[in-house]
PDB file of C-alpha atoms and ligand atoms in Angstrom:
ATOM      1  CA  UNK A   1     -40.201  46.870 -30.761  1.00 59.00           C
ATOM      2  CA  UNK A   2     -42.599  44.001 -31.181  1.00 55.00           C
ATOM      3  CA  UNK A   3     -45.881  44.245 -32.991  1.00 60.00           C
ATOM      4  CA  UNK A   4     -48.249  42.223 -30.894  1.00 57.00           C
ATOM      5  CA  UNK A   5     -51.597  42.328 -32.643  1.00 63.00           C
ATOM      6  CA  UNK A   6     -53.177  45.737 -32.189  1.00 66.00           C
ATOM      7  CA  UNK A   7     -50.501  47.333 -30.066  1.00 69.00           C
ATOM      8  CA  UNK A   8     -46.723  47.739 -30.077  1.00 68.00           C
ATOM      9  CA  UNK A   9     -44.678  46.709 -27.047  1.00 69.00           C
ATOM     10  CA  UNK A  10     -41.784  49.119 -26.534  1.00 84.00           C
ATOM     11  CA  UNK A  11     -38.975  47.805 -24.369  1.00 93.00           C
ATOM     12  CA  UNK A  12     -35.898  49.909 -23.665  1.00 96.00           C
ATOM     13  CA  UNK A  13     -32.655  47.996 -24.285  1.00 97.00           C
ATOM     14  CA  UNK A  14     -30.236  50.900 -23.698  1.00 97.00           C
ATOM     15  CA  UNK A  15     -31.049  53.761 -21.365  1.00 97.00           C
ATOM     16  CA  UNK A  16     -28.648  56.685 -21.318  1.00 98.00           C
ATOM     17  CA  UNK A  17     -28.941  59.226 -18.528  1.00 97.00           C
ATOM     18  CA  UNK A  18     -26.988  62.481 -18.265  1.00 98.00           C
ATOM     19  CA  UNK A  19     -24.108  60.986 -20.224  1.00 98.00           C
ATOM     20  CA  UNK A  20     -21.025  63.178 -20.621  1.00 98.00           C
ATOM     21  CA  UNK A  21     -17.545  62.401 -21.832  1.00 98.00           C
ATOM     22  CA  UNK A  22     -14.635  64.843 -21.883  1.00 98.00           C
ATOM     23  CA  UNK A  23     -11.144  64.303 -23.207  1.00 97.00           C
ATOM     24  CA  UNK A  24      -8.335  66.316 -21.691  1.00 93.00           C
ATOM     25  CA  UNK A  25      -5.349  66.894 -23.981  1.00 89.00           C
ATOM     26  CA  UNK A  26      -2.567  69.004 -22.494  1.00 88.00           C
ATOM     27  CA  UNK A  27      -4.306  72.331 -21.799  1.00 88.00           C
ATOM     28  CA  UNK A  28      -7.523  71.741 -23.706  1.00 93.00           C
ATOM     29  CA  UNK A  29     -10.656  69.845 -22.780  1.00 95.00           C
ATOM     30  CA  UNK A  30     -12.962  68.494 -25.474  1.00 95.00           C
ATOM     31  CA  UNK A  31     -16.545  67.871 -24.390  1.00 96.00           C
ATOM     32  CA  UNK A  32     -17.240  65.018 -26.780  1.00 98.00           C
ATOM     33  CA  UNK A  33     -20.601  64.211 -25.120  1.00 98.00           C
ATOM     34  CA  UNK A  34     -22.529  66.759 -23.139  1.00 98.00           C
ATOM     35  CA  UNK A  35     -25.364  65.528 -20.931  1.00 98.00           C
ATOM     36  CA  UNK A  36     -27.113  63.102 -23.260  1.00 98.00           C
ATOM     37  CA  UNK A  37     -30.417  61.468 -22.290  1.00 98.00           C
ATOM     38  CA  UNK A  38     -31.647  58.788 -24.615  1.00 97.00           C
ATOM     39  CA  UNK A  39     -33.693  55.589 -24.755  1.00 97.00           C
ATOM     40  CA  UNK A  40     -32.967  53.015 -27.443  1.00 97.00           C
ATOM     41  CA  UNK A  41     -35.717  50.438 -27.911  1.00 97.00           C
ATOM     42  CA  UNK A  42     -35.299  46.728 -28.379  1.00 96.00           C
ATOM     43  CA  UNK A  43     -35.560  45.654 -31.999  1.00 95.00           C
ATOM     44  CA  UNK A  44     -35.356  49.097 -33.574  1.00 96.00           C
ATOM     45  CA  UNK A  45     -32.984  50.437 -36.198  1.00 97.00           C
ATOM     46  CA  UNK A  46     -31.579  53.561 -34.588  1.00 98.00           C
ATOM     47  CA  UNK A  47     -29.799  55.990 -36.905  1.00 97.00           C
ATOM     48  CA  UNK A  48     -27.096  58.354 -35.606  1.00 98.00           C
ATOM     49  CA  UNK A  49     -26.027  61.235 -37.807  1.00 97.00           C
ATOM     50  CA  UNK A  50     -23.969  64.382 -37.363  1.00 95.00           C
ATOM     51  CA  UNK A  51     -20.878  66.094 -38.724  1.00 95.00           C
ATOM     52  CA  UNK A  52     -17.452  64.633 -38.156  1.00 95.00           C
ATOM     53  CA  UNK A  53     -16.416  65.328 -34.542  1.00 96.00           C
ATOM     54  CA  UNK A  54     -20.027  65.624 -33.310  1.00 97.00           C
ATOM     55  CA  UNK A  55     -19.559  62.783 -30.805  1.00 98.00           C
ATOM     56  CA  UNK A  56     -21.199  59.841 -32.607  1.00 97.00           C
ATOM     57  CA  UNK A  57     -18.369  57.339 -32.121  1.00 97.00           C
ATOM     58  CA  UNK A  58     -17.814  58.451 -28.541  1.00 98.00           C
ATOM     59  CA  UNK A  59     -21.507  57.852 -27.861  1.00 98.00           C
ATOM     60  CA  UNK A  60     -21.422  54.249 -29.087  1.00 97.00           C
ATOM     61  CA  UNK A  61     -18.044  53.645 -27.402  1.00 96.00           C
ATOM     62  CA  UNK A  62     -19.562  54.797 -24.111  1.00 97.00           C
ATOM     63  CA  UNK A  63     -22.566  52.543 -24.732  1.00 96.00           C
ATOM     64  CA  UNK A  64     -20.309  49.484 -24.855  1.00 93.00           C
ATOM     65  CA  UNK A  65     -17.903  50.920 -22.296  1.00 94.00           C
ATOM     66  CA  UNK A  66     -14.873  50.968 -24.570  1.00 94.00           C
ATOM     67  CA  UNK A  67     -14.802  54.533 -23.221  1.00 96.00           C
ATOM     68  CA  UNK A  68     -15.651  55.170 -19.580  1.00 96.00           C
ATOM     69  CA  UNK A  69     -18.084  58.099 -19.345  1.00 97.00           C
ATOM     70  CA  UNK A  70     -16.966  61.152 -17.363  1.00 97.00           C
ATOM     71  CA  UNK A  71     -20.422  61.278 -15.793  1.00 97.00           C
ATOM     72  CA  UNK A  72     -23.904  59.866 -16.269  1.00 97.00           C
ATOM     73  CA  UNK A  73     -24.948  56.294 -16.792  1.00 96.00           C
ATOM     74  CA  UNK A  74     -25.571  53.629 -19.395  1.00 97.00           C
ATOM     75  CA  UNK A  75     -28.172  51.070 -18.406  1.00 96.00           C
ATOM     76  CA  UNK A  76     -28.048  48.063 -20.680  1.00 96.00           C
ATOM     77  CA  UNK A  77     -30.845  45.517 -20.431  1.00 95.00           C
ATOM     78  CA  UNK A  78     -31.651  46.805 -16.950  1.00 94.00           C
ATOM     79  CA  UNK A  79     -28.068  46.754 -15.574  1.00 94.00           C
ATOM     80  CA  UNK A  80     -25.950  49.826 -14.950  1.00 95.00           C
ATOM     81  CA  UNK A  81     -22.604  49.328 -16.684  1.00 95.00           C
ATOM     82  CA  UNK A  82     -20.808  51.626 -14.241  1.00 91.00           C
ATOM     83  CA  UNK A  83     -21.352  49.216 -11.367  1.00 86.00           C
ATOM     84  CA  UNK A  84     -20.049  46.167 -13.235  1.00 92.00           C
ATOM     85  CA  UNK A  85     -16.743  44.375 -12.819  1.00 94.00           C
ATOM     86  CA  UNK A  86     -14.337  44.451 -15.774  1.00 93.00           C
ATOM     87  CA  UNK A  87     -15.171  40.808 -16.416  1.00 94.00           C
ATOM     88  CA  UNK A  88     -18.912  41.433 -16.480  1.00 94.00           C
ATOM     89  CA  UNK A  89     -18.425  44.426 -18.794  1.00 94.00           C
ATOM     90  CA  UNK A  90     -16.425  42.233 -21.179  1.00 91.00           C
ATOM     91  CA  UNK A  91     -19.219  39.627 -21.177  1.00 90.00           C
ATOM     92  CA  UNK A  92     -21.874  42.302 -21.655  1.00 92.00           C
ATOM     93  CA  UNK A  93     -19.907  43.793 -24.529  1.00 90.00           C
ATOM     94  CA  UNK A  94     -20.006  40.424 -26.268  1.00 89.00           C
ATOM     95  CA  UNK A  95     -23.738  40.865 -26.685  1.00 93.00           C
ATOM     96  CA  UNK A  96     -23.137  44.157 -28.537  1.00 95.00           C
ATOM     97  CA  UNK A  97     -21.514  43.342 -31.873  1.00 93.00           C
ATOM     98  CA  UNK A  98     -19.603  46.076 -33.646  1.00 93.00           C
ATOM     99  CA  UNK A  99     -18.889  46.604 -37.347  1.00 94.00           C
ATOM    100  CA  UNK A 100     -16.454  49.286 -38.458  1.00 91.00           C
ATOM    101  CA  UNK A 101     -15.624  51.102 -41.667  1.00 88.00           C
ATOM    102  CA  UNK A 102     -12.591  48.927 -42.375  1.00 87.00           C
ATOM    103  CA  UNK A 103     -13.282  45.275 -43.155  1.00 84.00           C
ATOM    104  CA  UNK A 104     -12.094  43.232 -40.202  1.00 86.00           C
ATOM    105  CA  UNK A 105     -11.472  39.940 -41.983  1.00 95.00           C
ATOM    106  CA  UNK A 106      -8.519  37.583 -41.872  1.00 96.00           C
ATOM    107  CA  UNK A 107      -6.965  37.585 -45.355  1.00 96.00           C
ATOM    108  CA  UNK A 108      -5.599  34.042 -45.115  1.00 96.00           C
ATOM    109  CA  UNK A 109      -8.914  32.463 -44.095  1.00 97.00           C
ATOM    110  CA  UNK A 110     -11.798  31.776 -46.445  1.00 97.00           C
ATOM    111  CA  UNK A 111     -15.316  33.131 -45.960  1.00 98.00           C
ATOM    112  CA  UNK A 112     -16.572  30.161 -43.945  1.00 98.00           C
ATOM    113  CA  UNK A 113     -13.531  30.202 -41.646  1.00 97.00           C
ATOM    114  CA  UNK A 114     -13.840  33.957 -41.159  1.00 97.00           C
ATOM    115  CA  UNK A 115     -17.446  33.596 -40.007  1.00 97.00           C
ATOM    116  CA  UNK A 116     -16.443  30.697 -37.746  1.00 97.00           C
ATOM    117  CA  UNK A 117     -13.509  32.585 -36.215  1.00 95.00           C
ATOM    118  CA  UNK A 118     -15.343  34.493 -33.414  1.00 92.00           C
ATOM    119  CA  UNK A 119     -17.221  31.281 -32.515  1.00 94.00           C
ATOM    120  CA  UNK A 120     -13.922  29.371 -32.425  1.00 94.00           C
ATOM    121  CA  UNK A 121     -12.515  31.902 -29.941  1.00 91.00           C
ATOM    122  CA  UNK A 122     -15.670  31.565 -27.848  1.00 90.00           C
ATOM    123  CA  UNK A 123     -15.249  27.779 -27.808  1.00 94.00           C
ATOM    124  CA  UNK A 124     -18.240  26.795 -29.963  1.00 94.00           C
ATOM    125  CA  UNK A 125     -17.616  23.224 -31.273  1.00 96.00           C
ATOM    126  CA  UNK A 126     -16.437  23.288 -34.917  1.00 95.00           C
ATOM    127  CA  UNK A 127     -19.432  21.357 -36.314  1.00 96.00           C
ATOM    128  CA  UNK A 128     -21.960  23.631 -34.622  1.00 96.00           C
ATOM    129  CA  UNK A 129     -19.996  26.708 -35.656  1.00 97.00           C
ATOM    130  CA  UNK A 130     -19.918  25.644 -39.318  1.00 97.00           C
ATOM    131  CA  UNK A 131     -23.627  24.843 -39.312  1.00 97.00           C
ATOM    132  CA  UNK A 132     -24.459  28.257 -37.845  1.00 96.00           C
ATOM    133  CA  UNK A 133     -22.037  30.006 -40.239  1.00 97.00           C
ATOM    134  CA  UNK A 134     -23.571  28.384 -43.317  1.00 97.00           C
ATOM    135  CA  UNK A 135     -27.061  29.313 -42.154  1.00 95.00           C
ATOM    136  CA  UNK A 136     -25.972  32.956 -41.750  1.00 94.00           C
ATOM    137  CA  UNK A 137     -24.090  33.031 -45.032  1.00 96.00           C
ATOM    138  CA  UNK A 138     -27.323  31.897 -46.700  1.00 95.00           C
ATOM    139  CA  UNK A 139     -29.158  34.711 -44.963  1.00 91.00           C
ATOM    140  CA  UNK A 140     -26.704  37.334 -46.231  1.00 92.00           C
ATOM    141  CA  UNK A 141     -26.722  35.785 -49.730  1.00 93.00           C
ATOM    142  CA  UNK A 142     -23.147  34.455 -49.762  1.00 96.00           C
ATOM    143  CA  UNK A 143     -23.713  30.700 -49.560  1.00 94.00           C
ATOM    144  CA  UNK A 144     -22.030  30.213 -52.957  1.00 96.00           C
ATOM    145  CA  UNK A 145     -18.859  32.061 -51.804  1.00 97.00           C
ATOM    146  CA  UNK A 146     -17.974  30.073 -48.693  1.00 97.00           C
ATOM    147  CA  UNK A 147     -14.628  28.941 -50.110  1.00 97.00           C
ATOM    148  CA  UNK A 148     -13.648  32.383 -51.437  1.00 98.00           C
ATOM    149  CA  UNK A 149     -10.945  34.479 -49.778  1.00 97.00           C
ATOM    150  CA  UNK A 150     -11.537  38.114 -48.764  1.00 96.00           C
ATOM    151  CA  UNK A 151      -9.409  39.415 -51.671  1.00 96.00           C
ATOM    152  CA  UNK A 152     -11.871  37.786 -54.081  1.00 97.00           C
ATOM    153  CA  UNK A 153     -14.892  39.628 -52.657  1.00 96.00           C
ATOM    154  CA  UNK A 154     -16.395  43.062 -53.263  1.00 94.00           C
ATOM    155  CA  UNK A 155     -16.455  45.558 -50.374  1.00 94.00           C
ATOM    156  CA  UNK A 156     -20.154  44.921 -49.757  1.00 94.00           C
ATOM    157  CA  UNK A 157     -19.571  41.160 -49.666  1.00 96.00           C
ATOM    158  CA  UNK A 158     -16.652  41.575 -47.237  1.00 96.00           C
ATOM    159  CA  UNK A 159     -18.805  43.629 -44.916  1.00 94.00           C
ATOM    160  CA  UNK A 160     -21.554  40.992 -45.102  1.00 95.00           C
ATOM    161  CA  UNK A 161     -19.048  38.288 -44.077  1.00 96.00           C
ATOM    162  CA  UNK A 162     -18.048  40.444 -41.085  1.00 95.00           C
ATOM    163  CA  UNK A 163     -21.733  40.908 -40.209  1.00 95.00           C
ATOM    164  CA  UNK A 164     -22.384  37.143 -40.427  1.00 95.00           C
ATOM    165  CA  UNK A 165     -19.428  36.552 -38.049  1.00 94.00           C
ATOM    166  CA  UNK A 166     -20.859  38.988 -35.510  1.00 94.00           C
ATOM    167  CA  UNK A 167     -24.429  37.691 -35.788  1.00 93.00           C
ATOM    168  CA  UNK A 168     -23.163  34.139 -35.270  1.00 94.00           C
ATOM    169  CA  UNK A 169     -22.336  35.220 -31.704  1.00 93.00           C
ATOM    170  CA  UNK A 170     -26.052  35.945 -31.191  1.00 93.00           C
ATOM    171  CA  UNK A 171     -25.755  39.539 -30.006  1.00 94.00           C
ATOM    172  CA  UNK A 172     -28.692  41.506 -28.650  1.00 95.00           C
ATOM    173  CA  UNK A 173     -27.618  44.549 -30.572  1.00 96.00           C
ATOM    174  CA  UNK A 174     -25.193  45.454 -33.293  1.00 96.00           C
ATOM    175  CA  UNK A 175     -23.434  48.768 -33.761  1.00 96.00           C
ATOM    176  CA  UNK A 176     -22.441  49.920 -37.244  1.00 96.00           C
ATOM    177  CA  UNK A 177     -19.863  52.711 -37.030  1.00 95.00           C
ATOM    178  CA  UNK A 178     -19.748  54.162 -40.556  1.00 94.00           C
ATOM    179  CA  UNK A 179     -19.741  50.573 -41.808  1.00 93.00           C
ATOM    180  CA  UNK A 180     -20.887  51.600 -45.280  1.00 93.00           C
ATOM    181  CA  UNK A 181     -18.510  54.561 -45.672  1.00 93.00           C
ATOM    182  CA  UNK A 182     -15.970  52.692 -47.817  1.00 90.00           C
ATOM    183  CA  UNK A 183     -18.541  51.067 -50.103  1.00 93.00           C
ATOM    184  CA  UNK A 184     -19.848  52.010 -53.525  1.00 93.00           C
ATOM    185  CA  UNK A 185     -23.620  52.631 -53.842  1.00 92.00           C
ATOM    186  CA  UNK A 186     -24.435  49.011 -54.711  1.00 93.00           C
ATOM    187  CA  UNK A 187     -22.302  47.736 -51.796  1.00 93.00           C
ATOM    188  CA  UNK A 188     -24.066  50.156 -49.481  1.00 93.00           C
ATOM    189  CA  UNK A 189     -27.451  48.956 -50.667  1.00 94.00           C
ATOM    190  CA  UNK A 190     -26.368  45.321 -50.142  1.00 92.00           C
ATOM    191  CA  UNK A 191     -25.299  46.070 -46.574  1.00 93.00           C
ATOM    192  CA  UNK A 192     -28.437  48.095 -45.824  1.00 94.00           C
ATOM    193  CA  UNK A 193     -30.640  45.238 -47.085  1.00 94.00           C
ATOM    194  CA  UNK A 194     -28.678  42.850 -44.869  1.00 93.00           C
ATOM    195  CA  UNK A 195     -29.076  45.106 -41.833  1.00 93.00           C
ATOM    196  CA  UNK A 196     -32.834  45.316 -42.371  1.00 94.00           C
ATOM    197  CA  UNK A 197     -33.137  41.586 -42.878  1.00 92.00           C
ATOM    198  CA  UNK A 198     -31.187  40.710 -39.720  1.00 89.00           C
ATOM    199  CA  UNK A 199     -33.153  43.229 -37.749  1.00 93.00           C
ATOM    200  CA  UNK A 200     -36.422  41.670 -38.918  1.00 92.00           C
ATOM    201  CA  UNK A 201     -35.497  38.000 -38.669  1.00 91.00           C
ATOM    202  CA  UNK A 202     -33.566  38.088 -35.375  1.00 91.00           C
ATOM    203  CA  UNK A 203     -35.141  41.174 -33.757  1.00 92.00           C
ATOM    204  CA  UNK A 204     -31.599  42.518 -33.272  1.00 95.00           C
ATOM    205  CA  UNK A 205     -31.377  46.146 -32.206  1.00 97.00           C
ATOM    206  CA  UNK A 206     -29.285  48.109 -34.691  1.00 97.00           C
ATOM    207  CA  UNK A 207     -27.350  51.303 -33.941  1.00 98.00           C
ATOM    208  CA  UNK A 208     -26.301  52.747 -37.245  1.00 97.00           C
ATOM    209  CA  UNK A 209     -23.882  55.677 -37.494  1.00 97.00           C
ATOM    210  CA  UNK A 210     -23.917  56.951 -41.030  1.00 94.00           C
ATOM    211  CA  UNK A 211     -23.275  60.105 -42.999  1.00 90.00           C
ATOM    212  CA  UNK A 212     -25.530  58.934 -45.827  1.00 91.00           C
ATOM    213  CA  UNK A 213     -28.904  60.551 -45.283  1.00 90.00           C
ATOM    214  CA  UNK A 214     -30.583  58.020 -47.580  1.00 89.00           C
ATOM    215  CA  UNK A 215     -29.554  55.319 -45.064  1.00 93.00           C
ATOM    216  CA  UNK A 216     -30.748  57.309 -42.061  1.00 94.00           C
ATOM    217  CA  UNK A 217     -34.167  57.562 -43.709  1.00 93.00           C
ATOM    218  CA  UNK A 218     -34.437  53.773 -43.443  1.00 93.00           C
ATOM    219  CA  UNK A 219     -34.064  53.789 -39.637  1.00 96.00           C
ATOM    220  CA  UNK A 220     -37.036  53.584 -37.264  1.00 96.00           C
ATOM    221  CA  UNK A 221     -35.724  56.583 -35.316  1.00 97.00           C
ATOM    222  CA  UNK A 222     -32.885  59.004 -35.863  1.00 97.00           C
ATOM    223  CA  UNK A 223     -30.835  61.359 -33.725  1.00 98.00           C
ATOM    224  CA  UNK A 224     -28.761  64.226 -35.012  1.00 97.00           C
ATOM    225  CA  UNK A 225     -25.719  65.085 -32.904  1.00 98.00           C
ATOM    226  CA  UNK A 226     -24.082  68.478 -32.844  1.00 97.00           C
ATOM    227  CA  UNK A 227     -21.003  69.302 -30.736  1.00 97.00           C
ATOM    228  CA  UNK A 228     -21.662  66.537 -28.228  1.00 98.00           C
ATOM    229  CA  UNK A 229     -25.347  67.323 -27.786  1.00 98.00           C
ATOM    230  CA  UNK A 230     -28.575  65.916 -29.182  1.00 97.00           C
ATOM    231  CA  UNK A 231     -29.753  68.436 -31.751  1.00 97.00           C
ATOM    232  CA  UNK A 232     -32.740  66.513 -33.133  1.00 97.00           C
ATOM    233  CA  UNK A 233     -34.484  63.257 -32.305  1.00 97.00           C
ATOM    234  CA  UNK A 234     -37.485  61.473 -33.792  1.00 97.00           C
ATOM    235  CA  UNK A 235     -38.689  59.409 -36.716  1.00 96.00           C
ATOM    236  CA  UNK A 236     -36.813  60.110 -39.981  1.00 94.00           C
ATOM    237  CA  UNK A 237     -39.932  61.905 -41.167  1.00 91.00           C
ATOM    238  CA  UNK A 238     -39.887  64.214 -38.135  1.00 93.00           C
ATOM    239  CA  UNK A 239     -36.138  64.786 -38.169  1.00 94.00           C
ATOM    240  CA  UNK A 240     -35.810  65.463 -41.883  1.00 92.00           C
ATOM    241  CA  UNK A 241     -38.715  67.903 -41.870  1.00 89.00           C
ATOM    242  CA  UNK A 242     -36.349  70.326 -40.030  1.00 91.00           C
ATOM    243  CA  UNK A 243     -34.574  71.293 -43.229  1.00 89.00           C
ATOM    244  CA  UNK A 244     -33.423  74.729 -42.042  1.00 90.00           C
ATOM    245  CA  UNK A 245     -32.025  73.340 -38.760  1.00 94.00           C
ATOM    246  CA  UNK A 246     -30.236  70.494 -40.556  1.00 94.00           C
ATOM    247  CA  UNK A 247     -28.650  72.965 -42.946  1.00 91.00           C
ATOM    248  CA  UNK A 248     -27.619  75.169 -40.034  1.00 94.00           C
ATOM    249  CA  UNK A 249     -25.874  72.128 -38.499  1.00 95.00           C
ATOM    250  CA  UNK A 250     -24.155  71.647 -41.845  1.00 93.00           C
ATOM    251  CA  UNK A 251     -25.836  68.421 -42.892  1.00 92.00           C
ATOM    252  CA  UNK A 252     -27.305  67.452 -46.223  1.00 80.00           C
ATOM    253  CA  UNK A 253     -30.900  66.388 -46.384  1.00 77.00           C
ATOM    254  CA  UNK A 254     -32.178  63.412 -48.392  1.00 71.00           C
ATOM    255  CA  UNK A 255     -32.778  64.251 -52.053  1.00 67.00           C
ATOM    256  CA  UNK A 256     -36.580  63.948 -51.845  1.00 68.00           C
ATOM    257  CA  UNK A 257     -36.705  66.178 -48.758  1.00 71.00           C
ATOM    258  CA  UNK A 258     -34.601  68.799 -50.514  1.00 70.00           C
ATOM    259  CA  UNK A 259     -36.887  68.675 -53.543  1.00 72.00           C
ATOM    260  CA  UNK A 260     -40.030  69.027 -51.415  1.00 72.00           C
ATOM    261  CA  UNK A 261     -38.419  71.931 -49.535  1.00 72.00           C
ATOM    262  CA  UNK A 262     -37.561  73.767 -52.764  1.00 74.00           C
ATOM    263  CA  UNK A 263     -41.047  73.234 -54.188  1.00 76.00           C
ATOM    264  CA  UNK A 264     -42.537  74.554 -50.966  1.00 75.00           C
ATOM    265  CA  UNK A 265     -40.302  77.624 -51.103  1.00 76.00           C
ATOM    266  CA  UNK A 266     -41.647  78.137 -54.630  1.00 77.00           C
ATOM    267  CA  UNK A 267     -45.162  78.325 -53.201  1.00 78.00           C
ATOM    268  CA  UNK A 268     -46.424  74.768 -53.633  1.00 75.00           C
ATOM    269  CA  UNK A 269     -48.680  73.508 -50.841  1.00 76.00           C
ATOM    270  CA  UNK A 270     -46.545  70.607 -49.559  1.00 70.00           C
ATOM    271  CA  UNK A 271     -46.682  69.100 -46.060  1.00 69.00           C
ATOM    272  CA  UNK A 272     -43.523  69.622 -43.923  1.00 64.00           C
ATOM    273  CA  UNK A 273     -43.160  65.910 -43.180  1.00 62.00           C
ATOM    274  CA  UNK A 274     -43.540  64.691 -46.759  1.00 60.00           C
TER     275      UNK A 274
HETATM  276  P1  ADP P   1     -17.673  61.592 -34.571  1.00 83.91           P
HETATM  277  O1  ADP P   1     -17.758  60.128 -34.385  1.00 83.91           O
HETATM  278  O2  ADP P   1     -19.012  62.272 -34.603  1.00 83.91           O
HETATM  279  O3  ADP P   1     -16.832  61.982 -35.744  1.00 83.91           O
HETATM  280  P2  ADP P   1     -16.035  61.503 -32.193  1.00 83.91           P
HETATM  281  O4  ADP P   1     -16.902  60.893 -31.158  1.00 83.91           O
HETATM  282  O5  ADP P   1     -15.009  60.648 -32.851  1.00 83.91           O
HETATM  283  O6  ADP P   1     -16.952  62.213 -33.287  1.00 83.91           O
HETATM  284  O7  ADP P   1     -15.266  62.746 -31.547  1.00 83.91           O
HETATM  285  C1  ADP P   1     -15.919  63.754 -30.782  1.00 83.91           C
HETATM  286  C2  ADP P   1     -14.863  64.719 -30.283  1.00 83.91           C
HETATM  287  O8  ADP P   1     -14.059  64.071 -29.308  1.00 83.91           O
HETATM  288  C3  ADP P   1     -13.912  65.202 -31.358  1.00 83.91           C
HETATM  289  O9  ADP P   1     -13.574  66.550 -31.094  1.00 83.91           O
HETATM  290  C4  ADP P   1     -12.700  64.302 -31.187  1.00 83.91           C
HETATM  291  O10 ADP P   1     -11.516  64.950 -31.628  1.00 83.91           O
HETATM  292  C5  ADP P   1     -12.697  64.082 -29.690  1.00 83.91           C
HETATM  293  N1  ADP P   1     -12.120  62.786 -29.322  1.00 83.91           N
HETATM  294  C6  ADP P   1     -12.629  61.554 -29.604  1.00 83.91           C
HETATM  295  N2  ADP P   1     -11.855  60.583 -29.090  1.00 83.91           N
HETATM  296  C7  ADP P   1     -10.831  61.202 -28.461  1.00 83.91           C
HETATM  297  C8  ADP P   1      -9.682  60.737 -27.729  1.00 83.91           C
HETATM  298  N3  ADP P   1      -9.470  59.445 -27.540  1.00 83.91           N
HETATM  299  N4  ADP P   1      -8.845  61.665 -27.241  1.00 83.91           N
HETATM  300  C9  ADP P   1      -9.054  62.994 -27.407  1.00 83.91           C
HETATM  301  N5  ADP P   1     -10.111  63.492 -28.078  1.00 83.91           N
HETATM  302  C10 ADP P   1     -10.986  62.626 -28.609  1.00 83.91           C
END
């Protein structure tokens, strides 16, 4: 999403049409995704929430074709992934960075060398790679830790090193799959600030799977998944105004939403989308 003066240009980066994915194990079939239609816009922070097993990881793994959908299509930057050769899919996937819950750093390499590692593999000349890495480490606030080893960093710092390494590859979008789940509140805040900063400065599209509602509130749009289907979709304000539905799904609501809901139940005149 680009703000161009008086109007906002909305460009779809990922278009999902009738997407289904089933897993067959012995005699049982799990419908992990059931006929999902979705547009993700360029430059937005897109939050994905839902109970464990709702299909969140399968959705993002189908988006980058680590899982082949059972049916339906994923159109990424105008190209249908299902028609692509394995080689083209691999190249396309390189423009979708991924950050996981566990910190994917090499213990025997320092911070600078960890950020340079993906660029090294891609054949970026060492000097250019180091220059780009230092620039990104400044952006994530770790320029004074370039010689430190992963064991000397906090969880939040480790995750920021991983993020810098992915961003150095200049992806169009970045997928966070519960990337803050292992962090303490201050680490989570550090990572969230980094996500927002990268999104703003590089216009990178962010797909953020999280079970922390306070993080989902910071997205531009949010979906709630339930048993492989889209249960709710909209701005955080719209989604979190459905307190009864969210509770029925089994999800918490952000603290302020809960408070407003209770006050309303007590008779106070409070708007639903407070
Ligand atoms: P979430 O990310 O919301 O926790 P997942 O996408 O991991 O959910 O899983 C959705 C459903 O699909 C779950 O029932 C899970 O057990 C099942 N599932 C996911 N991956 C596989 C797999 N590789 N083989 C069999 N079942 C799977």
